[in-house]
PDB file of C-alpha atoms in Angstrom:
ATOM      1  CA  MET L   1     137.087 -23.707 170.520  1.00 94.00           C
ATOM      2  CA  GLU L   2     138.312 -21.406 173.295  1.00 97.00           C
ATOM      3  CA  VAL L   3     137.029 -20.685 176.783  1.00 98.00           C
ATOM      4  CA  THR L   4     137.427 -17.487 178.780  1.00 98.00           C
ATOM      5  CA  LEU L   5     138.864 -17.860 182.287  1.00 97.00           C
ATOM      6  CA  LEU L   6     139.889 -15.580 185.105  1.00 98.00           C
ATOM      7  CA  LYS L   7     143.552 -14.675 184.550  1.00 98.00           C
ATOM      8  CA  ALA L   8     144.132 -12.572 187.656  1.00 98.00           C
ATOM      9  CA  LYS L   9     142.311 -10.753 190.420  1.00 98.00           C
ATOM     10  CA  ILE L  10     143.598  -7.857 192.475  1.00 98.00           C
ATOM     11  CA  HIS L  11     141.343  -8.356 195.457  1.00 96.00           C
ATOM     12  CA  THR L  12     140.028  -5.537 197.624  1.00 96.00           C
ATOM     13  CA  VAL L  13     141.912  -2.355 196.783  1.00 98.00           C
ATOM     14  CA  THR L  14     140.840   1.130 197.751  1.00 98.00           C
ATOM     15  CA  VAL L  15     140.292   3.836 195.135  1.00 98.00           C
ATOM     16  CA  THR L  16     142.805   6.619 195.852  1.00 98.00           C
ATOM     17  CA  GLU L  17     141.691   9.089 193.171  1.00 97.00           C
ATOM     18  CA  ALA L  18     138.828   9.636 190.730  1.00 96.00           C
ATOM     19  CA  ASN L  19     139.614  11.951 187.814  1.00 95.00           C
ATOM     20  CA  VAL L  20     136.691  12.529 185.412  1.00 94.00           C
ATOM     21  CA  ALA L  21     138.717  14.987 183.315  1.00 92.00           C
ATOM     22  CA  TYR L  22     141.165  12.236 182.270  1.00 88.00           C
ATOM     23  CA  ASN L  23     140.788  10.461 178.924  1.00 77.00           C
ATOM     24  CA  GLY L  24     139.569   7.092 180.289  1.00 74.00           C
ATOM     25  CA  SER L  25     141.091   4.015 181.995  1.00 92.00           C
ATOM     26  CA  ILE L  26     142.327   3.022 185.443  1.00 97.00           C
ATOM     27  CA  THR L  27     145.805   3.778 186.756  1.00 97.00           C
ATOM     28  CA  ILE L  28     147.173   1.062 189.071  1.00 98.00           C
ATOM     29  CA  ASP L  29     150.425   0.864 191.061  1.00 98.00           C
ATOM     30  CA  ALA L  30     152.885  -1.000 188.779  1.00 98.00           C
ATOM     31  CA  ASP L  31     153.800  -3.368 191.642  1.00 98.00           C
ATOM     32  CA  LEU L  32     150.198  -4.603 191.779  1.00 98.00           C
ATOM     33  CA  LEU L  33     150.120  -5.038 188.008  1.00 98.00           C
ATOM     34  CA  ASP L  34     153.351  -7.031 187.985  1.00 98.00           C
ATOM     35  CA  ALA L  35     152.137  -9.253 190.834  1.00 98.00           C
ATOM     36  CA  ALA L  36     148.941 -10.023 188.903  1.00 98.00           C
ATOM     37  CA  GLY L  37     150.639 -10.331 185.505  1.00 98.00           C
ATOM     38  CA  ILE L  38     148.454  -7.554 184.076  1.00 98.00           C
ATOM     39  CA  LYS L  39     149.989  -5.594 181.194  1.00 98.00           C
ATOM     40  CA  LYS L  40     149.836  -1.920 180.235  1.00 97.00           C
ATOM     41  CA  TYR L  41     146.676  -1.265 178.165  1.00 97.00           C
ATOM     42  CA  GLU L  42     145.209  -4.649 179.118  1.00 98.00           C
ATOM     43  CA  GLN L  43     141.437  -4.852 179.395  1.00 98.00           C
ATOM     44  CA  VAL L  44     140.158  -5.257 182.952  1.00 98.00           C
ATOM     45  CA  TYR L  45     136.836  -5.397 184.740  1.00 98.00           C
ATOM     46  CA  ILE L  46     136.344  -3.349 187.884  1.00 98.00           C
ATOM     47  CA  ASN L  47     133.748  -4.476 190.398  1.00 98.00           C
ATOM     48  CA  ASN L  48     132.843  -1.871 192.999  1.00 98.00           C
ATOM     49  CA  ALA L  49     132.074  -3.586 196.328  1.00 98.00           C
ATOM     50  CA  VAL L  50     130.459  -0.409 197.697  1.00 97.00           C
ATOM     51  CA  ASN L  51     127.889   0.502 195.032  1.00 97.00           C
ATOM     52  CA  GLY L  52     127.719  -2.681 192.917  1.00 97.00           C
ATOM     53  CA  SER L  53     128.952  -0.986 189.729  1.00 97.00           C
ATOM     54  CA  ARG L  54     130.785  -3.207 187.237  1.00 97.00           C
ATOM     55  CA  ILE L  55     132.715  -1.684 184.360  1.00 97.00           C
ATOM     56  CA  MET L  56     135.303  -2.594 181.752  1.00 97.00           C
ATOM     57  CA  THR L  57     138.277  -0.373 180.904  1.00 97.00           C
ATOM     58  CA  TYR L  58     142.015  -0.611 180.248  1.00 97.00           C
ATOM     59  CA  VAL L  59     145.054  -0.284 182.515  1.00 97.00           C
ATOM     60  CA  LEU L  60     147.762   2.334 182.779  1.00 96.00           C
ATOM     61  CA  PRO L  61     150.661   1.671 185.172  1.00 97.00           C
ATOM     62  CA  GLY L  62     151.041   3.981 188.152  1.00 96.00           C
ATOM     63  CA  LYS L  63     154.065   4.798 190.280  1.00 97.00           C
ATOM     64  CA  ARG L  64     155.636   1.737 191.920  1.00 98.00           C
ATOM     65  CA  GLY L  65     154.948   1.349 195.616  1.00 97.00           C
ATOM     66  CA  SER L  66     152.475   4.238 195.600  1.00 98.00           C
ATOM     67  CA  GLY L  67     149.360   2.159 196.206  1.00 98.00           C
ATOM     68  CA  GLU L  68     147.712   4.229 193.495  1.00 97.00           C
ATOM     69  CA  VAL L  69     144.339   3.072 192.167  1.00 98.00           C
ATOM     70  CA  CYS L  70     142.940   5.967 190.139  1.00 98.00           C
ATOM     71  CA  MET L  71     139.662   5.770 188.247  1.00 98.00           C
ATOM     72  CA  ASN L  72     139.981   7.931 185.126  1.00 97.00           C
ATOM     73  CA  GLY L  73     137.486   9.435 182.698  1.00 95.00           C
ATOM     74  CA  GLY L  74     134.091   7.746 182.608  1.00 93.00           C
ATOM     75  CA  ALA L  75     135.342   5.090 185.059  1.00 95.00           C
ATOM     76  CA  ALA L  76     135.535   7.851 187.682  1.00 96.00           C
ATOM     77  CA  LEU L  77     131.745   8.049 187.589  1.00 96.00           C
ATOM     78  CA  HIS L  78     131.545   4.468 188.903  1.00 96.00           C
ATOM     79  CA  ALA L  79     133.762   4.780 191.993  1.00 97.00           C
ATOM     80  CA  LYS L  80     134.779   7.507 194.370  1.00 96.00           C
ATOM     81  CA  VAL L  81     137.838   7.912 196.566  1.00 98.00           C
ATOM     82  CA  GLY L  82     137.654   5.399 199.403  1.00 98.00           C
ATOM     83  CA  ASP L  83     135.514   2.838 197.557  1.00 98.00           C
ATOM     84  CA  THR L  84     136.647  -0.774 197.665  1.00 98.00           C
ATOM     85  CA  VAL L  85     137.039  -2.392 194.230  1.00 98.00           C
ATOM     86  CA  HIS L  86     138.185  -5.702 192.796  1.00 98.00           C
ATOM     87  CA  ILE L  87     140.124  -5.686 189.512  1.00 98.00           C
ATOM     88  CA  LEU L  88     139.780  -8.727 187.263  1.00 98.00           C
ATOM     89  CA  SER L  89     141.572  -9.762 184.092  1.00 98.00           C
ATOM     90  CA  PHE L  90     140.509 -12.634 181.842  1.00 98.00           C
ATOM     91  CA  VAL L  91     142.304 -14.834 179.315  1.00 98.00           C
ATOM     92  CA  ARG L  92     141.175 -17.051 176.435  1.00 98.00           C
ATOM     93  CA  MET L  93     142.612 -20.516 175.982  1.00 98.00           C
ATOM     94  CA  SER L  94     141.797 -23.985 174.759  1.00 98.00           C
ATOM     95  CA  PRO L  95     139.773 -26.300 177.020  1.00 97.00           C
ATOM     96  CA  GLU L  96     142.877 -28.472 177.352  1.00 97.00           C
ATOM     97  CA  GLU L  97     144.961 -25.534 178.621  1.00 96.00           C
ATOM     98  CA  ALA L  98     142.097 -24.534 180.927  1.00 96.00           C
ATOM     99  CA  ASP L  99     142.199 -27.925 182.669  1.00 95.00           C
ATOM    100  CA  GLN L 100     145.648 -27.078 184.080  1.00 94.00           C
ATOM    101  CA  TYR L 101     145.260 -23.330 184.553  1.00 96.00           C
ATOM    102  CA  GLN L 102     145.350 -21.539 187.913  1.00 97.00           C
ATOM    103  CA  PRO L 103     144.515 -17.813 188.121  1.00 98.00           C
ATOM    104  CA  VAL L 104     146.622 -15.437 190.219  1.00 98.00           C
ATOM    105  CA  LEU L 105     145.083 -13.706 193.248  1.00 98.00           C
ATOM    106  CA  VAL L 106     146.751 -10.615 194.682  1.00 98.00           C
ATOM    107  CA  PHE L 107     145.615  -9.700 198.190  1.00 98.00           C
ATOM    108  CA  THR L 108     146.348  -6.284 199.609  1.00 98.00           C
ATOM    109  CA  GLU L 109     146.474  -4.575 202.972  1.00 96.00           C
ATOM    110  CA  GLY L 110     146.650  -0.930 204.073  1.00 92.00           C
ATOM    111  CA  ASN L 111     147.491   1.604 201.375  1.00 96.00           C
ATOM    112  CA  ASN L 112     146.970  -1.017 198.647  1.00 98.00           C
ATOM    113  CA  GLN L 113     150.266  -2.747 199.394  1.00 98.00           C
ATOM    114  CA  ILE L 114     150.704  -6.415 198.480  1.00 98.00           C
ATOM    115  CA  LYS L 115     149.933  -8.742 201.379  1.00 98.00           C
ATOM    116  CA  SER L 116     150.124 -12.059 199.484  1.00 98.00           C
ATOM    117  CA  ILE L 117     150.052 -13.575 196.028  1.00 98.00           C
ATOM    118  CA  GLU L 118     148.269 -16.902 195.639  1.00 97.00           C
ATOM    119  CA  LYS L 119     146.914 -19.207 192.960  1.00 95.00           C
ATOM    120  CA  TYR L 120     143.387 -20.569 192.835  1.00 86.00           C
ATOM    121  CA  GLN L 121     143.470 -24.298 193.523  1.00 76.00           C
TER     122      GLN L 121
END
């Protein structure tokens, strides 16, 4: 048996671009991805704190240090520039592994720059 747990959360970032003409996904500053341990093409959930929309897509890395959070393709219909979103990644593991697991939380400040990286207790 496996359980699904939160792997990482990039908490409270601001959408910097919404590009419907793109072929799907979300582009995220590579520094944010590295801090959260999220990989290129990894599945993520995006929760929009402004309109309540929740979607699933995959990640493409953006330019390091840019603060880029770009909703692409159909995802762009769920968030507009300036919206606040939370990006969540999940992982499957055994219940025994889950007992010791602590997800990563990445908090940001202005321009989607990393403020702190913490672990859930």
